[in-house]
Amino acid sequence: MAEIIFLIILYTSIIISAEHCVPRSFGDDSNVCVCNATYCDSVILQLPHDGQFRIYESSKSGQRLQSRLDHFDTMKENGIKLYLQLEKKYQTIHGFGGAFTDSAGMNIESLSDSTQEKLLQSYFSEGGSRYNLGRVPVGGTDFSTRPYTLDDTPEDISLKKFSLTKEDTDYKIPFMKRALEMNNELNFIAASWTAPAWMKTNNNYTGFLGFLKKQYYQTYAEYLVKFLEIYKSRGLKIWAISTGNEPANAFVPELVKFNDMGWTPNTVTPWVINNLGPTINNSTSNETIILALDDQRFDLPWYIQAMYEYSNEIDKYIAGIATHWYMDNYFSIDLYDRTHSAFPNKFLLMTEACTGSASWDIPKVRLGSWQRGERYITSIIDVKLKFFNFIFK
Ligand SMILES: *[C@@H]1O[C@H](CO)[C@@H](O)[C@H](O)[C@H]1NC(C)=O
Ligand SMILES: *[C@@H]1O[C@H](CO)[C@@H](O)[C@H](O)[C@H]1NC(C)=O
Ligand SMILES: *[C@@H]1O[C@H](CO)[C@@H](O)[C@H](O)[C@H]1NC(C)=O
Ligand SMILES: *[C@@H]1O[C@H](CO)[C@@H](O)[C@H](O)[C@H]1NC(C)=O
Ligand SMILES: *[C@@H]1O[C@H](CO)[C@@H](O)[C@H](O)[C@H]1NC(C)=O
């Protein structure tokens, strides 16, 4: 008797679902999408088949990553040509991200557990923006409620009193860990706004012409490596650390009221070569790379060139160049091109941008401001298109 085996193959249809934006107006020129304890909009990326492409559209009038499928044939019919210059290559895009500042953490912490989860998902998870870069300040910043560093005990040369603060343990580390669970490809970039006041020439967290005292060059390098190691011991490996946030601020009298410390090419270069570089290399955090500058575009490319003029040795310690967006309106995007041609092996990465920073930008928080959204969009297109190769004709 023959036995007939029926093989039933079940084609389980994978249900791809995304939550739509539930719009809410706060009186500005566009809407926000509601994100609360039970609901948050999301988006699922679906790859199109050959000959098709998918368009995601957002608009002032209310679309939020609304997706539709289209065919290249329709483009042809409409006379639109898309040229891909495959032979011309620029640098790889490292990704997109945000910052784990004190204020971000304090605001997230003020929400209910489930709203926190939904909010973090909307930034880091598959159904969200999939941020894969996160900047984390070493100590306090202009997004802190007080000036502080991780060792504020005067003349603690052996760094015995170095310790994490409430801001680290309550507002940064927990959210960095949850974000990392949502996207295990999340890379953290650390930046210190200042050395402890006692290591500085002006004995202050901020102020005009505050520099690191030469006698503390090595101590400060050890301070930063302690930060890398302690975060690593908490499961948070730091991918990159910059030489310090906005070193030019210390040269603007009466402008800066928050943590800052000045560096020039002639001081930062020997510090990296003799202290920061070797101290990181000798530590258990030796895989952390160093980014130069961490300041505005107007420092390009002369600041980096001046570092190399001081000593070519710098080349082996610097992996990339970090820049900020303030005053981009006044300094051409060509400065990136010139930097890239002069230092093709050093990647360029924008590490800071925020709207509402100018004194005339009132109110500081504007929920649903399309105008502010557009500033980010324009900057991303301006900068990133340099590294893509699309030409629309
Ligand atoms: C969350 O927002 C959704 C969509 O607006 C709404 O239906 C739901 O009642 C809200 N839930 C809470 C807990 O507010
Ligand atoms: C630090 O510098 C700021 C800005 O110049 C100044 O207002 C403040 O009084 C200084 N603090 C100390 C302790 O010197
Ligand atoms: C790094 O290690 C080398 C070799 O052990 C040593 O000579 C050097 O002094 C160390 N440098 C620093 C800054 O720790
Ligand atoms: C890093 O340390 C290793 C030894 O651990 C040494 O061989 C190497 O030259 C060092 N690299 C730099 C850039 O200092
Ligand atoms: C980094 O340190 C590890 C040990 O912690 C060592 O095995 C490795 O060779 C080091 N890498 C470099 C580039 O020095």
Tab-separated table of C-alpha atoms and ligand atoms in Angstrom:
chain	number	residue	atom	x	y	z
A	1	MET	CA	0.000	0.000	0.000
A	2	ALA	CA	1.453	3.216	-1.071
A	3	GLU	CA	1.499	5.873	1.407
A	4	ILE	CA	0.811	9.285	0.120
A	5	ILE	CA	2.318	12.060	1.989
A	6	PHE	CA	0.778	15.375	1.501
A	7	LEU	CA	3.168	18.133	1.951
A	8	ILE	CA	1.392	21.254	2.796
A	9	ILE	CA	3.350	24.378	2.489
A	10	LEU	CA	1.874	27.241	4.307
A	11	TYR	CA	2.662	30.580	2.880
A	12	THR	CA	2.408	32.687	5.939
A	13	SER	CA	1.938	36.178	4.827
A	14	ILE	CA	4.136	38.510	6.769
A	15	ILE	CA	2.026	41.350	7.873
A	16	ILE	CA	3.886	44.558	7.590
A	17	SER	CA	2.204	47.237	9.541
A	18	ALA	CA	3.081	50.768	10.406
A	19	GLU	CA	1.201	53.195	12.614
A	20	HIS	CA	0.055	56.382	10.996
A	21	CYS	CA	0.733	59.841	12.249
A	22	VAL	CA	-2.031	61.135	14.497
A	23	PRO	CA	-1.602	64.869	13.968
A	24	ARG	CA	-1.858	67.443	16.704
A	25	SER	CA	-1.407	71.177	16.378
A	26	PHE	CA	0.337	73.316	18.972
A	27	GLY	CA	-0.281	76.489	16.992
A	28	ASP	CA	2.870	76.520	14.886
A	29	ASP	CA	3.014	76.213	11.086
A	30	SER	CA	2.618	72.400	11.027
A	31	ASN	CA	1.624	69.455	13.203
A	32	VAL	CA	3.392	66.980	15.449
A	33	CYS	CA	2.548	63.275	15.457
A	34	VAL	CA	1.096	62.059	18.747
A	35	CYS	CA	3.368	59.732	20.698
A	36	ASN	CA	1.965	58.612	24.045
A	37	ALA	CA	1.813	55.579	26.323
A	38	THR	CA	-0.277	53.523	23.911
A	39	TYR	CA	0.326	55.017	20.491
A	40	CYS	CA	3.195	56.322	18.400
A	41	ASP	CA	3.497	56.540	14.644
A	42	SER	CA	6.040	54.295	12.972
A	43	VAL	CA	7.353	53.484	9.551
A	44	ILE	CA	8.393	50.229	7.971
A	45	LEU	CA	10.892	50.321	5.151
A	46	GLN	CA	9.840	48.040	2.325
A	47	LEU	CA	12.239	47.285	-0.482
A	48	PRO	CA	10.665	47.702	-3.914
A	49	HIS	CA	10.982	45.086	-6.671
A	50	ASP	CA	13.172	45.602	-9.736
A	51	GLY	CA	11.945	48.441	-11.875
A	52	GLN	CA	10.119	50.021	-8.980
A	53	PHE	CA	10.972	52.571	-6.392
A	54	ARG	CA	9.340	53.750	-3.232
A	55	ILE	CA	8.849	57.380	-2.318
A	56	TYR	CA	8.481	58.539	1.283
A	57	GLU	CA	6.934	61.973	1.529
A	58	SER	CA	6.582	64.456	4.374
A	59	SER	CA	5.064	67.875	3.940
A	60	LYS	CA	4.142	70.983	5.835
A	61	SER	CA	0.500	70.244	5.099
A	62	GLY	CA	0.630	67.004	7.052
A	63	GLN	CA	2.190	64.023	5.250
A	64	ARG	CA	4.648	62.145	7.463
A	65	LEU	CA	6.835	59.628	5.622
A	66	GLN	CA	3.804	58.644	3.585
A	67	SER	CA	4.930	55.932	1.254
A	68	ARG	CA	3.908	55.063	-2.286
A	69	LEU	CA	5.274	52.695	-4.859
A	70	ASP	CA	6.089	53.895	-8.350
A	71	HIS	CA	7.702	52.502	-11.511
A	72	PHE	CA	10.728	53.732	-13.394
A	73	ASP	CA	8.541	53.542	-16.503
A	74	THR	CA	6.389	56.382	-15.193
A	75	MET	CA	9.506	58.443	-14.641
A	76	LYS	CA	10.526	57.801	-18.233
A	77	GLU	CA	7.083	58.755	-19.453
A	78	ASN	CA	7.341	61.996	-17.535
A	79	GLY	CA	10.764	62.715	-19.010
A	80	ILE	CA	12.612	62.388	-15.685
A	81	LYS	CA	16.085	60.874	-15.853
A	82	LEU	CA	18.095	59.703	-12.878
A	83	TYR	CA	21.838	59.348	-13.352
A	84	LEU	CA	23.902	57.267	-10.953
A	85	GLN	CA	27.600	57.953	-11.292
A	86	LEU	CA	28.829	54.712	-9.838
A	87	GLU	CA	32.450	55.378	-10.690
A	88	LYS	CA	32.575	58.553	-8.606
A	89	LYS	CA	32.835	57.784	-4.918
A	90	TYR	CA	32.897	59.981	-1.884
A	91	GLN	CA	32.996	58.949	1.740
A	92	THR	CA	30.621	56.430	3.246
A	93	ILE	CA	27.785	57.852	5.298
A	94	HIS	CA	28.320	56.768	8.881
A	95	GLY	CA	24.717	57.378	9.799
A	96	PHE	CA	22.344	59.694	11.574
A	97	GLY	CA	21.736	60.367	15.219
A	98	GLY	CA	21.100	62.585	18.192
A	99	ALA	CA	22.624	63.458	21.552
A	100	PHE	CA	22.251	61.928	25.014
A	101	THR	CA	22.460	65.231	26.849
A	102	ASP	CA	21.358	65.904	30.416
A	103	SER	CA	18.314	67.808	29.225
A	104	ALA	CA	17.275	65.087	26.776
A	105	GLY	CA	17.518	62.530	29.604
A	106	MET	CA	15.619	64.715	32.069
A	107	ASN	CA	12.789	65.212	29.618
A	108	ILE	CA	12.585	61.534	28.686
A	109	GLU	CA	12.705	60.558	32.353
A	110	SER	CA	9.714	62.800	33.112
A	111	LEU	CA	7.482	60.570	30.949
A	112	SER	CA	5.697	57.385	31.977
A	113	ASP	CA	7.613	54.139	31.371
A	114	SER	CA	5.528	53.138	28.390
A	115	THR	CA	5.727	56.593	26.794
A	116	GLN	CA	9.504	56.534	27.268
A	117	GLU	CA	9.593	53.203	25.481
A	118	LYS	CA	7.507	54.459	22.563
A	119	LEU	CA	9.575	57.620	22.279
A	120	LEU	CA	12.899	55.770	22.301
A	121	GLN	CA	11.526	53.311	19.753
A	122	SER	CA	10.559	56.143	17.462
A	123	TYR	CA	14.198	57.245	17.413
A	124	PHE	CA	16.151	53.994	17.559
A	125	SER	CA	14.089	50.959	16.612
A	126	GLU	CA	13.320	49.286	13.298
A	127	GLY	CA	9.956	50.991	13.093
A	128	GLY	CA	11.497	54.349	13.942
A	129	SER	CA	14.315	56.499	12.616
A	130	ARG	CA	16.947	53.808	13.383
A	131	TYR	CA	19.436	56.351	14.703
A	132	ASN	CA	22.830	54.666	14.709
A	133	LEU	CA	24.901	57.518	16.136
A	134	GLY	CA	24.610	59.000	19.610
A	135	ARG	CA	26.731	61.800	21.019
A	136	VAL	CA	27.401	61.745	24.739
A	137	PRO	CA	28.968	64.612	26.656
A	138	VAL	CA	31.709	63.943	29.211
A	139	GLY	CA	30.430	66.028	32.142
A	140	GLY	CA	28.287	69.125	31.761
A	141	THR	CA	27.337	71.119	28.692
A	142	ASP	CA	25.080	73.982	27.670
A	143	PHE	CA	22.276	71.391	27.958
A	144	SER	CA	22.929	70.917	31.696
A	145	THR	CA	21.281	72.544	34.700
A	146	ARG	CA	24.621	73.203	36.429
A	147	PRO	CA	28.322	73.425	35.545
A	148	TYR	CA	30.198	70.248	36.507
A	149	THR	CA	32.834	67.750	35.445
A	150	LEU	CA	33.531	64.208	36.654
A	151	ASP	CA	36.229	65.323	39.075
A	152	ASP	CA	35.569	68.646	40.741
A	153	THR	CA	37.864	68.081	43.719
A	154	PRO	CA	40.617	70.715	43.368
A	155	GLU	CA	44.116	69.386	42.700
A	156	ASP	CA	42.963	65.743	42.670
A	157	ILE	CA	45.987	64.916	40.537
A	158	SER	CA	45.633	61.139	40.930
A	159	LEU	CA	41.935	61.392	39.959
A	160	LYS	CA	40.955	59.441	43.086
A	161	LYS	CA	37.731	61.423	43.323
A	162	PHE	CA	36.758	60.839	39.712
A	163	SER	CA	33.177	59.609	39.670
A	164	LEU	CA	30.039	59.460	37.645
A	165	THR	CA	27.409	62.061	38.483
A	166	LYS	CA	23.641	61.830	38.860
A	167	GLU	CA	23.437	63.074	35.265
A	168	ASP	CA	25.448	60.039	34.084
A	169	THR	CA	23.642	57.429	36.127
A	170	ASP	CA	20.089	58.798	35.843
A	171	TYR	CA	19.907	60.735	32.593
A	172	LYS	CA	22.518	59.388	30.192
A	173	ILE	CA	23.474	55.766	30.868
A	174	PRO	CA	19.946	54.277	31.253
A	175	PHE	CA	18.716	55.759	27.974
A	176	MET	CA	21.916	54.934	26.107
A	177	LYS	CA	21.500	51.316	27.216
A	178	ARG	CA	17.864	51.144	26.154
A	179	ALA	CA	18.682	52.746	22.802
A	180	LEU	CA	21.508	50.245	22.287
A	181	GLU	CA	19.087	47.387	22.962
A	182	MET	CA	16.838	48.766	20.227
A	183	ASN	CA	19.694	49.183	17.747
A	184	ASN	CA	22.818	47.188	18.486
A	185	GLU	CA	24.650	49.060	15.732
A	186	LEU	CA	24.404	52.293	17.677
A	187	ASN	CA	27.796	54.028	17.852
A	188	PHE	CA	28.531	56.494	20.641
A	189	ILE	CA	30.652	59.600	20.187
A	190	ALA	CA	31.965	61.242	23.351
A	191	ALA	CA	32.940	64.884	23.702
A	192	SER	CA	34.129	66.838	26.708
A	193	TRP	CA	33.172	70.518	26.916
A	194	THR	CA	35.914	71.330	29.411
A	195	ALA	CA	38.513	69.858	31.721
A	196	PRO	CA	37.830	70.276	35.454
A	197	ALA	CA	38.261	73.951	36.411
A	198	TRP	CA	41.289	73.152	38.604
A	199	MET	CA	43.210	71.879	35.563
A	200	LYS	CA	42.731	75.173	33.733
A	201	THR	CA	44.572	78.471	33.483
A	202	ASN	CA	41.475	80.464	34.524
A	203	ASN	CA	40.285	78.014	37.201
A	204	ASN	CA	36.786	78.170	35.706
A	205	TYR	CA	34.441	75.860	33.764
A	206	THR	CA	33.906	78.588	31.226
A	207	GLY	CA	35.062	82.049	30.274
A	208	PHE	CA	37.435	83.836	27.961
A	209	LEU	CA	40.846	82.255	27.324
A	210	GLY	CA	40.521	79.252	29.597
A	211	PHE	CA	43.117	76.645	28.599
A	212	LEU	CA	44.378	73.352	29.951
A	213	LYS	CA	47.503	73.924	32.067
A	214	LYS	CA	50.518	72.134	30.548
A	215	GLN	CA	51.192	70.365	33.844
A	216	TYR	CA	47.789	68.649	33.509
A	217	TYR	CA	48.039	67.503	29.884
A	218	GLN	CA	48.538	63.892	30.962
A	219	THR	CA	46.063	64.078	33.861
A	220	TYR	CA	43.307	65.282	31.544
A	221	ALA	CA	44.064	62.488	29.046
A	222	GLU	CA	43.736	60.001	31.925
A	223	TYR	CA	40.496	61.681	32.998
A	224	LEU	CA	39.014	61.114	29.537
A	225	VAL	CA	40.221	57.514	29.391
A	226	LYS	CA	38.636	56.908	32.805
A	227	PHE	CA	35.374	58.057	31.266
A	228	LEU	CA	35.795	55.640	28.337
A	229	GLU	CA	36.598	52.752	30.655
A	230	ILE	CA	33.814	53.350	33.151
A	231	TYR	CA	31.194	53.640	30.394
A	232	LYS	CA	32.598	50.500	28.802
A	233	SER	CA	32.306	48.670	32.114
A	234	ARG	CA	28.597	49.598	32.038
A	235	GLY	CA	28.209	47.971	28.628
A	236	LEU	CA	28.581	51.197	26.671
A	237	LYS	CA	31.556	51.039	24.373
A	238	ILE	CA	32.482	54.468	23.032
A	239	TRP	CA	33.203	54.358	19.302
A	240	ALA	CA	34.841	57.782	19.056
A	241	ILE	CA	35.917	60.670	21.238
A	242	SER	CA	36.583	64.186	20.020
A	243	THR	CA	39.426	66.397	21.166
A	244	GLY	CA	36.829	68.652	22.844
A	245	ASN	CA	33.650	70.534	22.085
A	246	GLU	CA	33.990	73.864	20.249
A	247	PRO	CA	37.501	74.946	21.279
A	248	ALA	CA	37.004	78.310	19.496
A	249	ASN	CA	34.387	79.421	22.033
A	250	ALA	CA	37.104	80.314	24.513
A	251	PHE	CA	38.296	83.030	22.112
A	252	VAL	CA	35.008	84.916	22.073
A	253	PRO	CA	34.934	87.293	25.051
A	254	GLU	CA	31.707	87.454	27.035
A	255	LEU	CA	29.871	85.218	24.592
A	256	VAL	CA	30.282	81.864	26.270
A	257	LYS	CA	28.627	81.291	29.607
A	258	PHE	CA	28.707	77.497	29.530
A	259	ASN	CA	31.467	74.894	29.846
A	260	ASP	CA	34.201	75.491	27.320
A	261	MET	CA	37.949	75.147	26.956
A	262	GLY	CA	40.202	76.634	24.304
A	263	TRP	CA	42.556	74.688	22.067
A	264	THR	CA	44.634	75.933	19.145
A	265	PRO	CA	46.224	73.660	16.522
A	266	ASN	CA	49.552	74.286	18.274
A	267	THR	CA	48.323	73.107	21.659
A	268	VAL	CA	45.857	70.352	20.776
A	269	THR	CA	48.286	68.592	18.416
A	270	PRO	CA	51.080	67.876	20.935
A	271	TRP	CA	48.427	66.963	23.530
A	272	VAL	CA	46.932	64.329	21.222
A	273	ILE	CA	50.339	63.017	20.102
A	274	ASN	CA	51.963	62.865	23.544
A	275	ASN	CA	49.017	62.340	25.863
A	276	LEU	CA	45.521	61.536	24.597
A	277	GLY	CA	46.557	59.250	21.730
A	278	PRO	CA	49.059	57.067	23.628
A	279	THR	CA	46.901	56.963	26.764
A	280	ILE	CA	43.916	55.658	24.798
A	281	ASN	CA	46.180	53.248	22.905
A	282	ASN	CA	47.618	51.904	26.154
A	283	SER	CA	44.189	51.445	27.731
A	284	THR	CA	41.515	48.780	27.491
A	285	SER	CA	39.564	51.297	25.400
A	286	ASN	CA	42.250	51.241	22.703
A	287	GLU	CA	39.637	50.717	19.969
A	288	THR	CA	38.112	54.166	20.545
A	289	ILE	CA	39.007	56.474	17.663
A	290	ILE	CA	39.775	60.193	17.943
A	291	LEU	CA	37.973	62.950	16.049
A	292	ALA	CA	39.602	66.349	15.554
A	293	LEU	CA	38.028	69.819	15.715
A	294	ASP	CA	34.401	69.284	16.857
A	295	ASP	CA	33.727	72.891	15.905
A	296	GLN	CA	32.261	75.060	13.139
A	297	ARG	CA	32.782	74.685	9.418
A	298	PHE	CA	34.730	77.961	9.263
A	299	ASP	CA	37.683	76.178	10.856
A	300	LEU	CA	38.031	74.009	7.750
A	301	PRO	CA	40.443	73.164	6.362
A	302	TRP	CA	42.968	75.543	7.948
A	303	TYR	CA	42.711	74.188	11.500
A	304	ILE	CA	43.455	70.616	10.388
A	305	GLN	CA	46.200	71.819	8.050
A	306	ALA	CA	47.772	73.716	10.940
A	307	MET	CA	47.654	70.550	13.065
A	308	TYR	CA	49.545	68.670	10.349
A	309	GLU	CA	51.994	71.547	9.967
A	310	TYR	CA	52.712	71.325	13.666
A	311	SER	CA	53.448	67.608	13.294
A	312	ASN	CA	52.611	64.904	10.782
A	313	GLU	CA	52.581	62.464	13.698
A	314	ILE	CA	49.007	63.600	14.265
A	315	ASP	CA	47.987	61.526	11.264
A	316	LYS	CA	48.185	58.227	13.114
A	317	TYR	CA	45.944	59.381	15.960
A	318	ILE	CA	43.140	61.152	14.097
A	319	ALA	CA	40.484	59.066	12.362
A	320	GLY	CA	38.046	61.789	11.390
A	321	ILE	CA	37.039	65.431	11.620
A	322	ALA	CA	33.915	66.505	13.494
A	323	THR	CA	32.008	69.669	12.594
A	324	HIS	CA	28.993	71.676	13.787
A	325	TRP	CA	26.394	73.543	11.792
A	326	TYR	CA	26.209	76.984	13.417
A	327	MET	CA	27.032	79.760	10.947
A	328	ASP	CA	26.871	77.360	7.986
A	329	ASN	CA	24.889	80.067	6.183
A	330	TYR	CA	27.996	82.209	6.036
A	331	PHE	CA	30.566	79.568	5.121
A	332	SER	CA	30.379	77.620	1.918
A	333	ILE	CA	29.911	73.879	1.684
A	334	ASP	CA	33.057	73.917	-0.496
A	335	LEU	CA	35.097	73.985	2.700
A	336	TYR	CA	34.114	70.318	3.126
A	337	ASP	CA	35.282	69.511	-0.392
A	338	ARG	CA	38.588	71.219	0.237
A	339	THR	CA	39.031	69.326	3.509
A	340	HIS	CA	38.100	66.042	1.881
A	341	SER	CA	40.621	66.527	-0.951
A	342	ALA	CA	43.367	67.549	1.469
A	343	PHE	CA	42.640	64.676	3.912
A	344	PRO	CA	40.848	61.959	1.930
A	345	ASN	CA	41.459	59.334	4.624
A	346	LYS	CA	39.909	61.375	7.417
A	347	PHE	CA	36.134	61.114	7.400
A	348	LEU	CA	33.981	64.164	7.996
A	349	LEU	CA	31.150	63.885	10.473
A	350	MET	CA	28.666	66.489	11.643
A	351	THR	CA	28.368	66.041	15.391
A	352	GLU	CA	26.118	68.882	16.470
A	353	ALA	CA	23.163	70.872	15.214
A	354	CYS	CA	20.242	72.441	16.972
A	355	THR	CA	17.607	75.014	16.182
A	356	GLY	CA	16.557	77.632	18.704
A	357	SER	CA	20.142	78.292	19.789
A	358	ALA	CA	20.291	81.971	18.771
A	359	SER	CA	19.135	84.516	21.343
A	360	TRP	CA	16.452	85.780	18.927
A	361	ASP	CA	15.055	82.248	18.400
A	362	ILE	CA	12.042	82.534	20.685
A	363	PRO	CA	10.349	80.444	21.940
A	364	LYS	CA	13.137	77.922	22.516
A	365	VAL	CA	10.800	74.973	21.951
A	366	ARG	CA	8.356	75.188	19.052
A	367	LEU	CA	6.269	72.044	18.716
A	368	GLY	CA	5.313	71.323	15.115
A	369	SER	CA	7.548	73.971	13.549
A	370	TRP	CA	7.958	72.987	9.902
A	371	GLN	CA	10.315	75.919	9.442
A	372	ARG	CA	12.734	74.439	11.985
A	373	GLY	CA	12.313	70.992	10.488
A	374	GLU	CA	13.253	72.420	7.127
A	375	ARG	CA	16.500	73.794	8.515
A	376	TYR	CA	17.576	70.269	9.477
A	377	ILE	CA	16.343	68.832	6.183
A	378	THR	CA	18.208	71.447	4.144
A	379	SER	CA	21.409	70.892	6.085
A	380	ILE	CA	21.207	67.121	5.634
A	381	ILE	CA	20.579	67.474	1.905
A	382	ASP	CA	23.308	70.088	1.518
A	383	VAL	CA	25.935	68.079	3.313
A	384	LYS	CA	24.944	64.542	2.479
A	385	LEU	CA	24.352	65.122	-1.207
A	386	LYS	CA	28.047	65.863	-1.404
A	387	PHE	CA	28.611	62.265	-0.463
A	388	PHE	CA	25.903	60.753	-2.682
A	389	ASN	CA	26.013	60.824	-6.425
A	390	PHE	CA	22.526	61.602	-7.563
A	391	ILE	CA	22.006	64.133	-10.258
A	392	PHE	CA	18.445	64.922	-11.226
A	393	LYS	CA	17.964	66.363	-14.665
B	1	LIG	C1	-2.759	57.992	22.682
B	1	LIG	O1	-3.060	58.564	21.426
B	1	LIG	C2	-4.026	57.840	20.703
B	1	LIG	C3	-4.115	58.471	19.326
B	1	LIG	O2	-4.434	59.834	19.430
B	1	LIG	C4	-5.356	57.869	21.457
B	1	LIG	O3	-6.307	57.128	20.757
B	1	LIG	C5	-5.126	57.276	22.858
B	1	LIG	O4	-6.293	57.411	23.618
B	1	LIG	C6	-3.981	57.970	23.568
B	1	LIG	N1	-3.664	57.232	24.772
B	1	LIG	C7	-3.417	57.832	25.934
B	1	LIG	C8	-3.070	56.922	27.059
B	1	LIG	O5	-3.491	59.045	26.061
B	2	LIG	C1	33.770	82.049	35.410
B	2	LIG	O1	33.639	82.776	34.229
B	2	LIG	C2	32.362	83.361	34.075
B	2	LIG	C3	32.279	83.964	32.669
B	2	LIG	O2	33.358	84.810	32.416
B	2	LIG	C4	32.143	84.402	35.191
B	2	LIG	O3	30.848	84.946	35.056
B	2	LIG	C5	32.272	83.693	36.529
B	2	LIG	O4	32.189	84.635	37.556
B	2	LIG	C6	33.588	82.963	36.610
B	2	LIG	N1	33.606	82.146	37.810
B	2	LIG	C7	34.635	82.103	38.615
B	2	LIG	C8	34.524	81.181	39.773
B	2	LIG	O5	35.641	82.758	38.403
B	3	LIG	C1	52.150	53.835	26.579
B	3	LIG	O1	52.823	52.604	26.650
B	3	LIG	C2	54.180	52.667	26.249
B	3	LIG	C3	54.703	51.257	26.195
B	3	LIG	O2	54.323	50.536	27.326
B	3	LIG	C4	54.924	53.563	27.211
B	3	LIG	O3	56.275	53.678	26.810
B	3	LIG	C5	54.292	54.939	27.219
B	3	LIG	O4	54.906	55.750	28.209
B	3	LIG	C6	52.817	54.851	27.486
B	3	LIG	N1	52.264	56.166	27.258
B	3	LIG	C7	51.286	56.672	27.984
B	3	LIG	C8	50.898	58.075	27.679
B	3	LIG	O5	50.675	56.034	28.832
B	4	LIG	C1	49.772	51.334	20.399
B	4	LIG	O1	50.298	50.404	21.290
B	4	LIG	C2	50.917	49.289	20.682
B	4	LIG	C3	51.369	48.340	21.776
B	4	LIG	O2	50.283	48.033	22.601
B	4	LIG	C4	52.084	49.768	19.848
B	4	LIG	O3	52.634	48.674	19.148
B	4	LIG	C5	51.589	50.804	18.836
B	4	LIG	O4	52.688	51.348	18.131
B	4	LIG	C6	50.866	51.910	19.539
B	4	LIG	N1	50.277	52.792	18.548
B	4	LIG	C7	50.296	54.083	18.679
B	4	LIG	C8	49.627	54.851	17.556
B	4	LIG	O5	50.768	54.679	19.602
B	5	LIG	C1	44.316	46.779	22.297
B	5	LIG	O1	44.397	46.155	23.548
B	5	LIG	C2	44.232	44.771	23.485
B	5	LIG	C3	44.262	44.256	24.921
B	5	LIG	O2	43.445	45.023	25.712
B	5	LIG	C4	45.326	44.151	22.642
B	5	LIG	O3	45.112	42.751	22.534
B	5	LIG	C5	45.328	44.778	21.267
B	5	LIG	O4	46.424	44.316	20.523
B	5	LIG	C6	45.420	46.280	21.389
B	5	LIG	N1	45.306	46.871	20.059
B	5	LIG	C7	46.159	47.784	19.610
B	5	LIG	C8	45.874	48.321	18.247
B	5	LIG	O5	47.111	48.167	20.242
